[in-house]
C-alpha cells in the first residue's frame, strides 16, 4: 500500500473461552501504584 | 473505534477493537477526520481543495481494504459477563509492617498501614502459601511478592517461606515465582546473593537524583537515603547477571522534570527503570494536580526521544511504561478483566488478614478474610470481578481501554471513592505513555 504501513495486525490475542490465567499479575511486575496490563506477556503455551 | 495521533513525524492510527496499528500519511490522517467507512462523497467534498480526487480515491481504497480485513473500523465483540474462575494465583505478602525509612509520600503509613508495627510470623507465612496453593485451582504459575514496609527487616522468615514454597510447589505441580520490593538499606552481600538465587524479579526503590530522592525518601532521624542505598543497588545489579529487576521511583510535584531522574539512573548503569506518579489528594503539598499535566506529558515526550536515541545507538534501556508487545501481549480476556485485585490477586497482612491488594491493606471495610479461614469465601469477589472496562462508563468509550484495562482500582477508590470511576489524571498520563510506547515502535520499525 502507498499510504498505509501496518506495523501490527490484530494484536488483541483473542482466545476462546476465558483465557488460561497463567500470565503474570500486573502489579507483581514493577508498578504497584498503577495498572498497565498491556505490557504483560501472554504465557499460554498451548496456543 | 479508532484513535489517531501524531508522534514525532509519524501519523499513527490504532484500531481499538482489533489492536491493529498503522502508520499512515497525511492524506489518510486527514481523511480519517471525516471518513467512517461509508461516506466517501463527504470526504471528496470537504478535502477537494487540498487533495486531488485520484489521491483521495486511492487513500480511501486502502482504508476500505483494512476494513475488509478487520484491521480498521472493527467491531467490539468482546462484551461478556463471564465470571473468571474464582481462583487466587498471586499474593502480596506483607512480611513487615514496619520500615527503616520514613518516606513522605508512603501509602503504607511509613510501614504500619495505619495499624500496629509488626512482622509476619513464619506460621502466618506458611499459612499464606497453603492458602495460595489450596485456592489456585488449575493455575500452575503462582506469584508471591515480599512487600512491606520493608520486607528485608524480616529476612529470616522470607527465607523460610521460600524454602516451604519450594517444597510444596513440587508436591502440588505448581511453579511459584517469588519477587521482592525493597528500599535497599539492608541489602548486604548475603541478601544480594540470596535474592539473586531465589527471586525472579526485584524492585529496588529510589527516586533518581540525590536531591530528588532525599526530599521524599528520608530516614527516621530525618536524613537523606540516597547515599545509603546507591552503592548497594550498584553492587546488586553487578551480581544480577540476566535476572530481571526494576529500579523504581516515584515522581511528585517536586520533580516534574522526572525524565532527568530516568537519565540519572541510566547513567548509573541501571537498565530497567520505572518512574511512577505519586497518587495523593490535592491537599498534600507534593500532590500532582491537573495543572501539572502538560509538563508531565512533555516529560514522556522527552523520555521517548531518549529511548529512541539510545536504541539507535545500541544503548537500549527499559522504561517499564514503554514496554508493549504488539504481537504476544495479553489476551483480550485479561485486558478486559484488568489487574485481578480482589479476585485472583490479594495482599496478606502480617496477621494473615486478606485484602484486595496492597493498597487496600488496613481498610477494614474491604477485608476479605484471613489465610487461616477454614472455609474461605470471598464476599467481595463480585464487586471486583465486575469492576471491568465495560462497567466503567468513562472506559467504555475510551480508546485506551484495552491497554490500561480500566486503570488501578485502588487509585479510583482512593481518589474518587468509587472503583468504577477512574482517576482522571492517571488516565491522561497512561494515555500519553501508551501513545509514546506505540509511537516508539513505529519510529524504530523498518
Short mmCIF file of N, CA and C in Angstrom, two decimals, chain A residues 1-45 47, chain B residues 17-23 25 58 62 83 85 89-91 139-141 143 145 177 201 203 248 276 320-321 323 325-326 328-334 339 358-359 403 405 407 411 445-446:
data_model
loop_
_atom_site.label_atom_id
_atom_site.label_comp_id
_atom_site.label_asym_id
_atom_site.label_seq_id
_atom_site.Cartn_x
_atom_site.Cartn_y
_atom_site.Cartn_z
N UNK A 1 0.83 -1.19 0.00
CA UNK A 1 0.00 0.00 0.00
C UNK A 1 0.88 1.25 0.00
N UNK A 2 0.38 2.28 -0.62
CA UNK A 2 1.17 3.50 -0.79
C UNK A 2 1.02 4.45 0.41
N UNK A 3 -0.17 4.47 0.98
CA UNK A 3 -0.45 5.47 2.02
C UNK A 3 -0.39 4.91 3.44
N UNK A 4 -0.43 3.61 3.56
CA UNK A 4 -0.56 2.99 4.90
C UNK A 4 0.45 1.87 5.05
N UNK A 5 1.13 1.89 6.22
CA UNK A 5 2.02 0.78 6.56
C UNK A 5 1.51 0.19 7.87
N UNK A 6 1.14 -1.06 7.82
CA UNK A 6 0.64 -1.72 9.03
C UNK A 6 1.82 -2.29 9.81
N UNK A 7 1.99 -1.82 11.05
CA UNK A 7 3.13 -2.36 11.82
C UNK A 7 2.69 -3.45 12.79
N UNK A 8 1.40 -3.56 13.02
CA UNK A 8 0.92 -4.69 13.81
C UNK A 8 -0.49 -5.00 13.39
N UNK A 9 -0.74 -6.26 13.07
CA UNK A 9 -2.11 -6.65 12.74
C UNK A 9 -2.87 -6.90 14.03
N UNK A 10 -3.93 -7.62 13.97
CA UNK A 10 -4.77 -7.82 15.13
C UNK A 10 -3.95 -8.37 16.29
N UNK A 11 -3.78 -7.56 17.34
CA UNK A 11 -2.87 -7.96 18.42
C UNK A 11 -3.58 -8.21 19.74
N UNK A 12 -4.89 -8.19 19.70
CA UNK A 12 -5.57 -8.37 20.99
C UNK A 12 -5.54 -9.81 21.47
N UNK A 13 -5.00 -10.69 20.63
CA UNK A 13 -4.76 -12.05 21.09
C UNK A 13 -6.06 -12.66 21.62
N UNK A 14 -6.98 -12.84 20.70
CA UNK A 14 -8.31 -13.31 21.09
C UNK A 14 -8.25 -14.81 21.37
N UNK A 15 -8.55 -15.16 22.59
CA UNK A 15 -8.56 -16.58 22.94
C UNK A 15 -10.00 -17.05 23.04
N UNK A 16 -10.18 -18.31 22.84
CA UNK A 16 -11.52 -18.86 23.06
C UNK A 16 -11.74 -19.00 24.57
N UNK A 17 -12.95 -18.84 24.98
CA UNK A 17 -13.26 -19.04 26.39
C UNK A 17 -12.76 -17.92 27.26
N UNK A 18 -12.14 -18.26 28.40
CA UNK A 18 -11.86 -17.27 29.43
C UNK A 18 -10.41 -16.85 29.52
N UNK A 19 -9.54 -17.39 28.70
CA UNK A 19 -8.12 -17.12 28.90
C UNK A 19 -7.58 -18.12 29.92
N UNK A 20 -6.30 -18.43 29.82
CA UNK A 20 -5.76 -19.52 30.67
C UNK A 20 -5.37 -19.03 32.06
N UNK A 21 -5.10 -17.72 32.20
CA UNK A 21 -4.78 -17.17 33.52
C UNK A 21 -3.37 -17.46 34.01
N UNK A 22 -2.50 -17.97 33.14
CA UNK A 22 -1.15 -18.31 33.59
C UNK A 22 -0.19 -17.13 33.56
N UNK A 23 -0.64 -15.99 33.06
CA UNK A 23 0.26 -14.83 32.92
C UNK A 23 0.48 -14.15 34.27
N UNK A 24 1.48 -13.29 34.27
CA UNK A 24 1.85 -12.59 35.49
C UNK A 24 0.76 -11.59 35.89
N UNK A 25 0.57 -11.44 37.17
CA UNK A 25 -0.35 -10.42 37.67
C UNK A 25 0.32 -9.06 37.52
N UNK A 26 -0.41 -8.09 37.00
CA UNK A 26 0.26 -6.86 36.58
C UNK A 26 0.96 -6.14 37.72
N UNK A 27 0.39 -6.12 38.91
CA UNK A 27 1.02 -5.38 39.99
C UNK A 27 2.22 -6.10 40.59
N UNK A 28 2.48 -7.32 40.17
CA UNK A 28 3.66 -8.04 40.66
C UNK A 28 4.88 -7.70 39.81
N UNK A 29 4.74 -6.80 38.85
CA UNK A 29 5.85 -6.54 37.94
C UNK A 29 6.70 -5.37 38.42
N UNK A 30 6.23 -4.16 38.25
CA UNK A 30 7.04 -3.04 38.71
C UNK A 30 6.19 -1.87 39.17
N UNK A 31 4.91 -1.93 38.90
CA UNK A 31 4.15 -0.70 39.10
C UNK A 31 3.74 -0.51 40.55
N UNK A 32 2.89 -1.35 41.06
CA UNK A 32 2.39 -1.29 42.44
C UNK A 32 1.49 -0.10 42.72
N UNK A 33 1.46 0.88 41.84
CA UNK A 33 0.55 2.01 42.09
C UNK A 33 -0.19 2.43 40.83
N UNK A 34 -0.16 1.64 39.80
CA UNK A 34 -0.94 1.98 38.61
C UNK A 34 -1.35 0.65 37.98
N UNK A 35 -1.93 0.70 36.81
CA UNK A 35 -2.31 -0.56 36.18
C UNK A 35 -1.92 -0.48 34.72
N UNK A 36 -1.06 -1.36 34.32
CA UNK A 36 -0.55 -1.33 32.95
C UNK A 36 -0.58 -2.75 32.41
N UNK A 37 -1.75 -3.21 32.05
CA UNK A 37 -1.89 -4.61 31.66
C UNK A 37 -1.25 -4.89 30.31
N UNK A 38 -1.30 -3.93 29.39
CA UNK A 38 -0.89 -4.22 28.01
C UNK A 38 0.59 -4.57 27.88
N UNK A 39 1.40 -4.25 28.88
CA UNK A 39 2.81 -4.61 28.73
C UNK A 39 3.14 -5.95 29.38
N UNK A 40 2.11 -6.70 29.74
CA UNK A 40 2.35 -8.07 30.22
C UNK A 40 2.51 -9.00 29.02
N UNK A 41 3.12 -10.12 29.26
CA UNK A 41 3.27 -11.10 28.18
C UNK A 41 2.25 -12.22 28.35
N UNK A 42 1.78 -12.74 27.22
CA UNK A 42 0.93 -13.92 27.25
C UNK A 42 1.82 -15.13 27.55
N UNK A 43 1.35 -15.99 28.46
CA UNK A 43 2.15 -17.17 28.81
C UNK A 43 1.40 -18.46 28.53
N UNK A 44 0.49 -18.37 27.58
CA UNK A 44 -0.27 -19.57 27.21
C UNK A 44 0.58 -20.42 26.27
N UNK A 45 1.04 -21.54 26.77
CA UNK A 45 1.92 -22.40 25.95
C UNK A 45 1.14 -23.30 25.01
N UNK A 47 -1.15 -22.28 22.82
CA UNK A 47 -1.71 -21.59 21.66
C UNK A 47 -1.24 -22.25 20.36
N UNK B 17 -10.52 -2.08 18.49
CA UNK B 17 -11.13 -3.39 18.76
C UNK B 17 -10.36 -4.57 18.18
N UNK B 18 -9.46 -4.31 17.23
CA UNK B 18 -8.61 -5.41 16.74
C UNK B 18 -7.21 -5.32 17.33
N UNK B 19 -6.82 -4.11 17.75
CA UNK B 19 -5.46 -3.90 18.24
C UNK B 19 -4.47 -3.58 17.13
N UNK B 20 -4.95 -3.47 15.89
CA UNK B 20 -4.04 -3.19 14.77
C UNK B 20 -3.45 -1.77 14.89
N UNK B 21 -2.21 -1.66 14.43
CA UNK B 21 -1.51 -0.37 14.46
C UNK B 21 -1.02 -0.06 13.05
N UNK B 22 -1.32 1.12 12.55
CA UNK B 22 -0.92 1.52 11.22
C UNK B 22 -0.20 2.87 11.25
N UNK B 23 0.86 2.97 10.46
CA UNK B 23 1.47 4.28 10.22
C UNK B 23 0.89 4.78 8.90
N UNK B 25 -0.06 8.21 6.07
CA UNK B 25 0.46 9.51 5.63
C UNK B 25 -0.56 10.61 5.93
N UNK B 58 -7.58 6.84 -4.01
CA UNK B 58 -6.57 5.83 -3.72
C UNK B 58 -6.44 5.58 -2.22
N UNK B 62 -7.46 2.11 0.16
CA UNK B 62 -6.58 1.42 1.12
C UNK B 62 -7.28 1.28 2.48
N UNK B 83 -17.85 -14.86 34.31
CA UNK B 83 -17.03 -14.73 35.52
C UNK B 83 -15.74 -15.49 35.32
N UNK B 85 -12.74 -17.89 36.69
CA UNK B 85 -12.69 -18.95 37.68
C UNK B 85 -12.29 -18.31 39.01
N UNK B 89 -4.23 -16.57 42.36
CA UNK B 89 -2.96 -17.01 41.77
C UNK B 89 -1.77 -16.16 42.20
N UNK B 90 -2.02 -15.05 42.88
CA UNK B 90 -0.91 -14.19 43.28
C UNK B 90 -1.20 -13.55 44.63
N UNK B 91 -0.20 -13.53 45.49
CA UNK B 91 -0.37 -12.83 46.76
C UNK B 91 0.81 -11.88 47.00
N UNK B 139 -4.48 -23.36 38.07
CA UNK B 139 -3.37 -22.48 37.68
C UNK B 139 -2.05 -23.08 38.12
N UNK B 140 -1.10 -23.11 37.21
CA UNK B 140 0.22 -23.65 37.57
C UNK B 140 1.16 -22.55 38.04
N UNK B 141 1.19 -21.43 37.29
CA UNK B 141 2.10 -20.33 37.65
C UNK B 141 1.50 -19.48 38.76
N UNK B 143 2.33 -16.57 42.06
CA UNK B 143 3.27 -15.50 42.38
C UNK B 143 3.17 -15.09 43.84
N UNK B 145 4.86 -12.05 46.19
CA UNK B 145 5.74 -10.88 46.27
C UNK B 145 5.95 -10.54 47.74
N UNK B 177 6.60 -18.10 41.59
CA UNK B 177 7.61 -17.08 41.30
C UNK B 177 7.67 -16.16 42.50
N UNK B 201 12.05 -11.58 40.18
CA UNK B 201 12.05 -10.15 39.87
C UNK B 201 12.30 -9.40 41.18
N UNK B 203 12.30 -5.39 42.82
CA UNK B 203 12.03 -3.97 42.65
C UNK B 203 12.87 -3.21 43.67
N UNK B 248 12.90 1.40 40.71
CA UNK B 248 11.58 2.03 40.66
C UNK B 248 11.52 3.28 41.53
N UNK B 276 7.11 6.25 38.54
CA UNK B 276 5.64 6.30 38.59
C UNK B 276 5.15 7.58 39.27
N UNK B 320 9.69 0.93 32.10
CA UNK B 320 8.59 0.00 32.32
C UNK B 320 7.32 0.36 31.54
N UNK B 321 6.96 1.62 31.56
CA UNK B 321 5.69 2.00 30.93
C UNK B 321 5.78 2.11 29.41
N UNK B 323 7.10 -0.44 27.77
CA UNK B 323 7.08 -1.84 27.32
C UNK B 323 5.72 -2.13 26.71
N UNK B 325 4.04 -5.14 23.91
CA UNK B 325 4.28 -6.21 22.97
C UNK B 325 3.10 -6.26 22.01
N UNK B 326 3.34 -5.84 20.78
CA UNK B 326 2.23 -5.74 19.82
C UNK B 326 1.91 -7.08 19.18
N UNK B 328 2.64 -10.49 21.04
CA UNK B 328 2.36 -11.55 22.02
C UNK B 328 1.91 -10.95 23.35
N UNK B 329 1.13 -9.91 23.28
CA UNK B 329 0.64 -9.28 24.50
C UNK B 329 -0.46 -10.11 25.15
N UNK B 330 -1.03 -9.58 26.20
CA UNK B 330 -2.06 -10.34 26.92
C UNK B 330 -3.31 -10.56 26.08
N UNK B 331 -4.02 -11.62 26.38
CA UNK B 331 -5.25 -11.93 25.64
C UNK B 331 -6.34 -10.92 26.00
N UNK B 332 -7.33 -10.87 25.17
CA UNK B 332 -8.38 -9.87 25.37
C UNK B 332 -9.12 -10.10 26.68
N UNK B 333 -9.20 -11.34 27.11
CA UNK B 333 -9.87 -11.60 28.39
C UNK B 333 -9.15 -10.90 29.53
N UNK B 334 -7.82 -10.99 29.52
CA UNK B 334 -7.04 -10.31 30.56
C UNK B 334 -7.19 -8.79 30.44
N UNK B 339 -6.32 -5.92 36.54
CA UNK B 339 -5.19 -6.33 37.37
C UNK B 339 -5.47 -7.55 38.22
N UNK B 358 -2.40 -4.64 47.88
CA UNK B 358 -1.53 -3.98 48.86
C UNK B 358 -1.96 -2.57 49.20
N UNK B 359 -2.67 -1.91 48.26
CA UNK B 359 -3.08 -0.53 48.54
C UNK B 359 -4.36 -0.46 49.38
N UNK B 403 -5.61 -1.23 26.67
CA UNK B 403 -4.21 -1.11 27.06
C UNK B 403 -4.07 -0.95 28.58
N UNK B 405 -6.74 -1.39 30.73
CA UNK B 405 -7.71 -2.28 31.37
C UNK B 405 -8.51 -1.61 32.48
N UNK B 407 -7.52 0.84 34.46
CA UNK B 407 -6.73 1.52 35.49
C UNK B 407 -6.76 0.81 36.83
N UNK B 411 -6.51 3.38 43.00
CA UNK B 411 -6.47 4.81 42.67
C UNK B 411 -7.88 5.37 42.52
N UNK B 445 10.50 0.92 13.75
CA UNK B 445 10.20 -0.17 12.81
C UNK B 445 10.81 0.13 11.44
N UNK B 446 11.22 -0.94 10.74
CA UNK B 446 11.87 -0.72 9.45
C UNK B 446 10.86 -0.70 8.32
#
